[in-house]
GROMACS .gro file of N, CA and C in nm:
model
  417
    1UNK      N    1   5.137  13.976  13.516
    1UNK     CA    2   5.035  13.893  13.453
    1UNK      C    3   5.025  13.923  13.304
    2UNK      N    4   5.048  14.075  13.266
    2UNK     CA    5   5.019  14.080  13.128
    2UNK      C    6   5.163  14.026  13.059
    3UNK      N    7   5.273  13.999  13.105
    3UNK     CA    8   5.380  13.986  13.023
    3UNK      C    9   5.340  13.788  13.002
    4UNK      N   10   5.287  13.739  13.117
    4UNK     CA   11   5.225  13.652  13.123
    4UNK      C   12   5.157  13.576  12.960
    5UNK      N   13   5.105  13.709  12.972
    5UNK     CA   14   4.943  13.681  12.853
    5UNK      C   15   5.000  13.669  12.721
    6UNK      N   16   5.095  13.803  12.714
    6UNK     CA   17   5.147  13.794  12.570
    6UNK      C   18   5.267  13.694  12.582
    7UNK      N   19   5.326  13.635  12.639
    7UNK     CA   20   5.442  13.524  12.598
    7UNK      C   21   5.320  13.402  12.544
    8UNK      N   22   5.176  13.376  12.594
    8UNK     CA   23   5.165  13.288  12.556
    8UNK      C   24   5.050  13.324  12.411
    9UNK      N   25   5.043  13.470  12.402
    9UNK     CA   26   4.941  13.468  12.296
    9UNK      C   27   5.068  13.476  12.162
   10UNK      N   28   5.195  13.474  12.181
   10UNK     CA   29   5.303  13.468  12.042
   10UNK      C   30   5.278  13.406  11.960
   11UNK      N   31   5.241  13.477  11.816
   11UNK     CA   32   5.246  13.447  11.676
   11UNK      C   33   5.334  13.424  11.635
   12UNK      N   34   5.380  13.319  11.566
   12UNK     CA   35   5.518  13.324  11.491
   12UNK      C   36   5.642  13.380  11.574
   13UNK      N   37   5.654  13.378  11.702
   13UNK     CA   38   5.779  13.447  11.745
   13UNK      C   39   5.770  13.592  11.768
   14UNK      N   40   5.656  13.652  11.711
   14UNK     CA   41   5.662  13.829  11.727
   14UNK      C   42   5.558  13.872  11.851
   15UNK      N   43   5.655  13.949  11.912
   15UNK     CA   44   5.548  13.981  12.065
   15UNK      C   45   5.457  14.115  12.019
   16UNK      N   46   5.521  14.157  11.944
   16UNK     CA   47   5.437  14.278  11.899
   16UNK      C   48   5.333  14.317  11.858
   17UNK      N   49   5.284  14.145  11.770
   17UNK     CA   50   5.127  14.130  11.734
   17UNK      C   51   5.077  14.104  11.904
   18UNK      N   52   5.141  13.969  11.955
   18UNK     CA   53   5.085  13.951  12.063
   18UNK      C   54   5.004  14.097  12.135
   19UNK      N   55   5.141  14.137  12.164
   19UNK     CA   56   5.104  14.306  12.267
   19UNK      C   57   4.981  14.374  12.218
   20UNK      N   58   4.982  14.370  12.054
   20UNK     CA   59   4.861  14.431  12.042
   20UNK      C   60   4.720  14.422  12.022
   21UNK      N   61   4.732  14.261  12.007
   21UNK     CA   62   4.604  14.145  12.026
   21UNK      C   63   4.564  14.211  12.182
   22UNK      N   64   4.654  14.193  12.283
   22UNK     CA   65   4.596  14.188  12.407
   22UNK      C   66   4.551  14.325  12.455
   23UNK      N   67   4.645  14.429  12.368
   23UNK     CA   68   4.589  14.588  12.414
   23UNK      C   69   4.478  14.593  12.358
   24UNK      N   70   4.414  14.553  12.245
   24UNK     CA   71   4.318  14.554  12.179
   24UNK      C   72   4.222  14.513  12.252
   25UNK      N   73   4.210  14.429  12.273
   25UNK     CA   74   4.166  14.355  12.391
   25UNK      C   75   4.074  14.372  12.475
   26UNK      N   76   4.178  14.431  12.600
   26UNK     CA   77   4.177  14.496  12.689
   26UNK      C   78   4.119  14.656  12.649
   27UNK      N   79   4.128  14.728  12.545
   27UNK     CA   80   4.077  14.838  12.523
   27UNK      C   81   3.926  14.837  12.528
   28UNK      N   82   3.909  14.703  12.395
   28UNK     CA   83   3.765  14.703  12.408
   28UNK      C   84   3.660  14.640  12.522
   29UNK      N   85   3.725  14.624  12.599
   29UNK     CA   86   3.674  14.533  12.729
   29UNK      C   87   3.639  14.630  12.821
   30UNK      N   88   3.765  14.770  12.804
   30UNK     CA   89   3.740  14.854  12.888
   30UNK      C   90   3.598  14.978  12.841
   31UNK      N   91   3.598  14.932  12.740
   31UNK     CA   92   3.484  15.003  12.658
   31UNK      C   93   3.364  14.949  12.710
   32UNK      N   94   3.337  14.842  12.708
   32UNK     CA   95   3.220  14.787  12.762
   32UNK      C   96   3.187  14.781  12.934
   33UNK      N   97   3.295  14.759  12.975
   33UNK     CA   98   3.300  14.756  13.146
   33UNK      C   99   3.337  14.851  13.200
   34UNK      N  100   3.371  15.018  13.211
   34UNK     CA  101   3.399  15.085  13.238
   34UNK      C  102   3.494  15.100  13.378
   35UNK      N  103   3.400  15.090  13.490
   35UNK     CA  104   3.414  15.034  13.618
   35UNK      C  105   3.489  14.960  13.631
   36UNK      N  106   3.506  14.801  13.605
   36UNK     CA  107   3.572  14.740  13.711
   36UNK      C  108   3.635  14.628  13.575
   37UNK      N  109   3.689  14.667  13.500
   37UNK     CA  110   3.728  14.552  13.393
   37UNK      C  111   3.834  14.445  13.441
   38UNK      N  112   3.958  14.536  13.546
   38UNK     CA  113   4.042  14.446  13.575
   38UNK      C  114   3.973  14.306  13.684
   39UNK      N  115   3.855  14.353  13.732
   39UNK     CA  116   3.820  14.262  13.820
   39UNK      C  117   3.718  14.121  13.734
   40UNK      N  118   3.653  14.210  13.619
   40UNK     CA  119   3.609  14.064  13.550
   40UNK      C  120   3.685  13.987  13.439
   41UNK      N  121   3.802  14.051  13.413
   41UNK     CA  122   3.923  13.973  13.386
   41UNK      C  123   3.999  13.870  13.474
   42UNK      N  124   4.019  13.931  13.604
   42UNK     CA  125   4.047  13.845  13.727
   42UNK      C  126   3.960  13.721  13.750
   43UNK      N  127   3.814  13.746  13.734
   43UNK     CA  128   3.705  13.662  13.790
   43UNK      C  129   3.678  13.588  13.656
   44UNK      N  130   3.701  13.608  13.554
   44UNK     CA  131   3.728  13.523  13.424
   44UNK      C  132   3.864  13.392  13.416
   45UNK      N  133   3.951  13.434  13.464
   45UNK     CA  134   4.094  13.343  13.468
   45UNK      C  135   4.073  13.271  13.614
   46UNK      N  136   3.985  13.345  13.699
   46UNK     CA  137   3.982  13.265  13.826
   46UNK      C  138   3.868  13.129  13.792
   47UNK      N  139   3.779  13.160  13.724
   47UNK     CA  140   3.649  13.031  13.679
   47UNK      C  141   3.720  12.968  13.593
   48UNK      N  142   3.838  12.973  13.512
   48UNK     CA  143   3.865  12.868  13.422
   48UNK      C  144   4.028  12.823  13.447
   49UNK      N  145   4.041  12.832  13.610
   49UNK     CA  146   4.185  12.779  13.652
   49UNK      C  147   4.156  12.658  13.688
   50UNK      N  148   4.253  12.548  13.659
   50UNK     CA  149   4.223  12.408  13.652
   50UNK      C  150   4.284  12.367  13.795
   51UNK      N  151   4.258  12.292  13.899
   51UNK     CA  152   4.297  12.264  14.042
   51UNK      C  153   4.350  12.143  14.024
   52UNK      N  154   4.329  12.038  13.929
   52UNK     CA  155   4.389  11.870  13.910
   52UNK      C  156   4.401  11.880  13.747
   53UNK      N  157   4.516  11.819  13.723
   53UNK     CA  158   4.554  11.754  13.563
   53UNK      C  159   4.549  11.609  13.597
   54UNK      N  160   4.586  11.538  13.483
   54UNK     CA  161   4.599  11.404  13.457
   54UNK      C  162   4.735  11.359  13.405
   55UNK      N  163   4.754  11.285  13.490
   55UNK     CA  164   4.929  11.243  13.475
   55UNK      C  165   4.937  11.079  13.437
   56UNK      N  166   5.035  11.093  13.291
   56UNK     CA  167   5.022  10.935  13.241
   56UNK      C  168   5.167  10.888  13.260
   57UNK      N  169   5.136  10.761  13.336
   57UNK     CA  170   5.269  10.636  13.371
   57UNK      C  171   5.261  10.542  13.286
   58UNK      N  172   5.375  10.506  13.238
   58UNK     CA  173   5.373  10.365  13.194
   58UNK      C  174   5.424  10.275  13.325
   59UNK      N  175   5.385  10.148  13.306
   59UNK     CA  176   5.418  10.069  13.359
   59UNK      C  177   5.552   9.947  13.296
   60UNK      N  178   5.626   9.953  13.381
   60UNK     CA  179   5.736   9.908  13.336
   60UNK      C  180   5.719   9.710  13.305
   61UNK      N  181   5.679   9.666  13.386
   61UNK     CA  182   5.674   9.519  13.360
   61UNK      C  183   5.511   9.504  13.298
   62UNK      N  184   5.390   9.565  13.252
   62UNK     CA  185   5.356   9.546  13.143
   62UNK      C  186   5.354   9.601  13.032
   63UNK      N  187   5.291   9.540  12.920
   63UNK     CA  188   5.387   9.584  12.773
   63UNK      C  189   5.268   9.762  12.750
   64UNK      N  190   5.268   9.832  12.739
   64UNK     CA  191   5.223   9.952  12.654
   64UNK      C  192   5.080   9.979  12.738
   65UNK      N  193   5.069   9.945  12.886
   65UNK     CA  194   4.988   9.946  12.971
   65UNK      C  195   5.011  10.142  13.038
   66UNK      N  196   4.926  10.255  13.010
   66UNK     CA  197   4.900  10.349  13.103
   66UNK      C  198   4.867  10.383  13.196
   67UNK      N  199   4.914  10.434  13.283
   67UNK     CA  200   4.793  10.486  13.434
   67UNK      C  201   4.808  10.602  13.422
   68UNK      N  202   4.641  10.670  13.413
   68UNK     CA  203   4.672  10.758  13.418
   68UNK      C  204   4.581  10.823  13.556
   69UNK      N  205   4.647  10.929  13.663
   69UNK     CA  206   4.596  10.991  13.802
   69UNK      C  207   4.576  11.100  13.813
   70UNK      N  208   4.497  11.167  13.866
   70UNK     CA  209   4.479  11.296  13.879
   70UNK      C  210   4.616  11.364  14.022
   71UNK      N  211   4.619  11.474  13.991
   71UNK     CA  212   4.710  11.549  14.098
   71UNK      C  213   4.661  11.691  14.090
   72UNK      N  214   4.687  11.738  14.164
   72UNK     CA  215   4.670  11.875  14.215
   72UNK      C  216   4.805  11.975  14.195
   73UNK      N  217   4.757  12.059  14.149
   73UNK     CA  218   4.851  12.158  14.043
   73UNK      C  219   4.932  12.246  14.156
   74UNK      N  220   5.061  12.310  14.116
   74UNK     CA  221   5.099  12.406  14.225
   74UNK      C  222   5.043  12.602  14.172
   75UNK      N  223   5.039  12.636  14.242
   75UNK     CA  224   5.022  12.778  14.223
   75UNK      C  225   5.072  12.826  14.085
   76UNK      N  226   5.234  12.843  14.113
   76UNK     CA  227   5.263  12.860  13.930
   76UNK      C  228   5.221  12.822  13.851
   77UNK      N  229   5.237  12.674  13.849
   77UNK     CA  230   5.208  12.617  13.735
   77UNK      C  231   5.052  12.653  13.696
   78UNK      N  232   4.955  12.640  13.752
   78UNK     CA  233   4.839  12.671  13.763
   78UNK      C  234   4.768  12.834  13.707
   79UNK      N  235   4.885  12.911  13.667
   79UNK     CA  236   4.849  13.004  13.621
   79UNK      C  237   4.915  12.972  13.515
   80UNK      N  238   5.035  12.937  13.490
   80UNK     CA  239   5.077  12.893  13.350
   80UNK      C  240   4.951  12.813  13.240
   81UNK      N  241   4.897  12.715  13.334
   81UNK     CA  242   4.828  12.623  13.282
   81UNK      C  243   4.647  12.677  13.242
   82UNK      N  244   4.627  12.752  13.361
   82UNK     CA  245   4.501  12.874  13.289
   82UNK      C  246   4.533  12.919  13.166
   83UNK      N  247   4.626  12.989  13.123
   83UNK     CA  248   4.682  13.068  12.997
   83UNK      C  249   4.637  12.995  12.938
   84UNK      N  250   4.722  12.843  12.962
   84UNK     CA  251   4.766  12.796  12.764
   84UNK      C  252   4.601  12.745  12.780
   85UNK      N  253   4.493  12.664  12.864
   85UNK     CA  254   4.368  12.655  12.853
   85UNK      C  255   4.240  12.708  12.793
   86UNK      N  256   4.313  12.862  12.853
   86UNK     CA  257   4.187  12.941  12.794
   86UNK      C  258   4.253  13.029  12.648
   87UNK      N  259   4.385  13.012  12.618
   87UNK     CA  260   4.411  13.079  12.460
   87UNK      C  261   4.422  12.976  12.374
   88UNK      N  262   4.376  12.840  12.454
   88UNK     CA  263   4.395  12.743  12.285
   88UNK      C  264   4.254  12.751  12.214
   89UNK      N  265   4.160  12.794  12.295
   89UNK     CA  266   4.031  12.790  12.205
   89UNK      C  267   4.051  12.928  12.152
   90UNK      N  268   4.129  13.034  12.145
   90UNK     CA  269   4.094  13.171  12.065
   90UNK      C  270   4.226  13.174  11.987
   91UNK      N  271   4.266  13.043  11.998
   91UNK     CA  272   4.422  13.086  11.897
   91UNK      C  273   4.355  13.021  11.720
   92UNK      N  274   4.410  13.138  11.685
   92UNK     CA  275   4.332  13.228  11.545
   92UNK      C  276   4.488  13.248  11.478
   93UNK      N  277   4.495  13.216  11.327
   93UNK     CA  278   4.657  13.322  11.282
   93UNK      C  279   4.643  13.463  11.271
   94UNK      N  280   4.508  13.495  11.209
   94UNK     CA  281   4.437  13.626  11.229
   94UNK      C  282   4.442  13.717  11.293
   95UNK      N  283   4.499  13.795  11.293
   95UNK     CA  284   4.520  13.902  11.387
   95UNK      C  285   4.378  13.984  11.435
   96UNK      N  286   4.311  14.034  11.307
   96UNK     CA  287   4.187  14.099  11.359
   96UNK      C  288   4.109  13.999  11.403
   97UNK      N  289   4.071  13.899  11.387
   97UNK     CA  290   3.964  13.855  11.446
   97UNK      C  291   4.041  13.722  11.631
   98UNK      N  292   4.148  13.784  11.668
   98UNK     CA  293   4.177  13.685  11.758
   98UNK      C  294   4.136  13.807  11.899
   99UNK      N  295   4.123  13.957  11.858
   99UNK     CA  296   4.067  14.049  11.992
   99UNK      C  297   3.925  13.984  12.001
  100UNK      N  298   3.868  13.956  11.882
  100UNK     CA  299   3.708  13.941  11.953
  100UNK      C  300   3.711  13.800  11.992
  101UNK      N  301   3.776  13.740  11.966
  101UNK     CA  302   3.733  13.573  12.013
  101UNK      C  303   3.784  13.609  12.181
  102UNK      N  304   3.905  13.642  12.168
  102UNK     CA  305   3.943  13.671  12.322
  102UNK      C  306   3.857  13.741  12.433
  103UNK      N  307   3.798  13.840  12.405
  103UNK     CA  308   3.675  13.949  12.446
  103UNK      C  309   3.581  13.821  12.448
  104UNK      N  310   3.471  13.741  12.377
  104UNK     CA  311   3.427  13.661  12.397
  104UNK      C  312   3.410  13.558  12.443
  105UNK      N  313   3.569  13.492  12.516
  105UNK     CA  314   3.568  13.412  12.602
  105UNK      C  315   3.588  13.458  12.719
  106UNK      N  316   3.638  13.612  12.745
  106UNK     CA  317   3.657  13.626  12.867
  106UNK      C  318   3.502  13.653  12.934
  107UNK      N  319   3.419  13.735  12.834
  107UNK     CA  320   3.310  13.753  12.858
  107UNK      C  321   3.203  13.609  12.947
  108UNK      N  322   3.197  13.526  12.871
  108UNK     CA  323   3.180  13.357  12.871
  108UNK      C  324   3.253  13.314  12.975
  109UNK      N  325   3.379  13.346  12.986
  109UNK     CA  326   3.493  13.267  13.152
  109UNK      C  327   3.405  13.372  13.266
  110UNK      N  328   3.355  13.476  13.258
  110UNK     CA  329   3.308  13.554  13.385
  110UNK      C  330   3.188  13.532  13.377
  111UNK      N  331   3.096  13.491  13.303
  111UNK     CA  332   2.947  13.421  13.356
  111UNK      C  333   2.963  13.284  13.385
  112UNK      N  334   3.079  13.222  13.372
  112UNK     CA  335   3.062  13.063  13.398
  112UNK      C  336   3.002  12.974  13.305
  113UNK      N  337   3.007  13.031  13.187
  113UNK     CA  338   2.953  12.920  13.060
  113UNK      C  339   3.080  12.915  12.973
  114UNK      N  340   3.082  12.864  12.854
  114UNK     CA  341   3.126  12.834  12.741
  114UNK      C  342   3.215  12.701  12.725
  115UNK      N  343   3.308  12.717  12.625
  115UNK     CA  344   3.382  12.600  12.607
  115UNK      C  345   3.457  12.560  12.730
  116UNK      N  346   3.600  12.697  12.746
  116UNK     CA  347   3.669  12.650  12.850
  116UNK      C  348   3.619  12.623  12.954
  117UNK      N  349   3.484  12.627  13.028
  117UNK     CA  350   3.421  12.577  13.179
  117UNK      C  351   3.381  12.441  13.130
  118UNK      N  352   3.337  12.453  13.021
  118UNK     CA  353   3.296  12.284  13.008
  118UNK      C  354   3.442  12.203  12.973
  119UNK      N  355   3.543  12.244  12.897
  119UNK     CA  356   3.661  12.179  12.912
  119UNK      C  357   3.712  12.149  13.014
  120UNK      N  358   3.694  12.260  13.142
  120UNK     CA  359   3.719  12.269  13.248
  120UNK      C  360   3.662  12.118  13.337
  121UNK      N  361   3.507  12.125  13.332
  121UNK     CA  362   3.400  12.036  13.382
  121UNK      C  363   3.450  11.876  13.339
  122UNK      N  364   3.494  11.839  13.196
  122UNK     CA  365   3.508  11.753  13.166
  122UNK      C  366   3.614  11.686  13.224
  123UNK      N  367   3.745  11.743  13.243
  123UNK     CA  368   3.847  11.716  13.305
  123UNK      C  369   3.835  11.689  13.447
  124UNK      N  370   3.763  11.740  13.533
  124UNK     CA  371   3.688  11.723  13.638
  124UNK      C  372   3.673  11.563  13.690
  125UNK      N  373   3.525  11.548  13.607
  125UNK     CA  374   3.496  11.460  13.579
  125UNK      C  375   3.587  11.307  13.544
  126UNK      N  376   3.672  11.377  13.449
  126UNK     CA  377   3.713  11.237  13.410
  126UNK      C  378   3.871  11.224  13.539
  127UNK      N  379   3.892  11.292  13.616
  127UNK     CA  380   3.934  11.278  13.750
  127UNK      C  381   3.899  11.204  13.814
  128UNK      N  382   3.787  11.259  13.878
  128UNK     CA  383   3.708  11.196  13.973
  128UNK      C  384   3.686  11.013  13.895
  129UNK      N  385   3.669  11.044  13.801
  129UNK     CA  386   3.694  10.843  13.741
  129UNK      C  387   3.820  10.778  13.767
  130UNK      N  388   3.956  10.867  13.771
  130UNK     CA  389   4.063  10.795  13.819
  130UNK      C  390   4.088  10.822  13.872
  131UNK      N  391   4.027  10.880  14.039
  131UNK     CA  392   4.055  10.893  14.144
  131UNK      C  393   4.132  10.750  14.225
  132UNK      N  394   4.095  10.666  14.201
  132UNK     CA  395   4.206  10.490  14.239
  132UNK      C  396   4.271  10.503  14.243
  133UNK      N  397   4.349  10.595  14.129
  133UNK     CA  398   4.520  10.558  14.099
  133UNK      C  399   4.586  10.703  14.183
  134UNK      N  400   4.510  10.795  14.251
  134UNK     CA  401   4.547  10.873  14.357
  134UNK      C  402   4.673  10.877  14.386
  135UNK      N  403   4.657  10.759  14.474
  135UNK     CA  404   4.830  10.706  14.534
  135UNK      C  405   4.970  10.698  14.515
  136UNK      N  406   4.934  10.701  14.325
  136UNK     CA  407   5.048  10.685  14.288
  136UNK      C  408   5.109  10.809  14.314
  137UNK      N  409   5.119  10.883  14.344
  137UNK     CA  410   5.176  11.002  14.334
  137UNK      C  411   5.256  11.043  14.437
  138UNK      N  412   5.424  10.989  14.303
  138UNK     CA  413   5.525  10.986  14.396
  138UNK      C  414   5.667  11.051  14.383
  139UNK      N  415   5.652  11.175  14.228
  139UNK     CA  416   5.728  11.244  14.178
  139UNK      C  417   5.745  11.377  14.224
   0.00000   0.00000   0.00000
């Protein structure tokens, strides 16, 4: 999982900031949570894993017409797709200040508030509106 974290927290190509964004991280996380950090890290990526995306078709015989359907994600992908979710709101070029944004959303992903749950919520939502086009799903 952590080789996970840092392929997708890469700056410019260097894993090395990555590695130490996330040890940083993780240090100060362990500072605050003593006990059980790996578990509200776990219970942080588990509240902001997405279960349906939105998939866009064109339609071939009308002109520049979309459909777009919800589907249900597979396991991999679904952890791939947590990552890039919850590091596009803390991606910073900044090196010092991208440990505390990270610490702050994980904090926020394990009470069930902030951006990514409501990014989360919204996507939801706008599912359940193209729930119709369900069917199509034939790839």
């Amino acid at each position: 999982m952590n080789k996970k974290i840092i392929n997708q927290l890469l700056l410019k190509g260097k894993s090395t900031k990555s590695e130490k964004i996330w040890l940083k991280s993780i240090k100060f996380f362990y500072k605050l949570f003593s006990k059980n950090h790996k578990e509200f890290i776990n219970r942080a990526f588990i509240n902001v894993t997405p279960l349906l995306k939105i998939k866009q078709l064109k339609q071939k015989s009308k002109r520049s017409q979309l459909k777009e359907f919800p589907y249900i994600v597979n396991d991999t992908n679904r952890i791939s797709s947590t990552l890039k979710f919850f590091l596009t709101k803390t991606n910073n070029k900044d090196e010092k200040k991208m440990h505390k944004k990270l610490i702050n959303e994980l904090l926020l992903a394990t009470k069930n508030t902030g951006a990514n749950i409501s990014k989360k919520k919204s996507l939801y939502e706008y599912a359940f509106v193209k729930k119709k086009y369900f069917y199509y799903r034939w790839f």
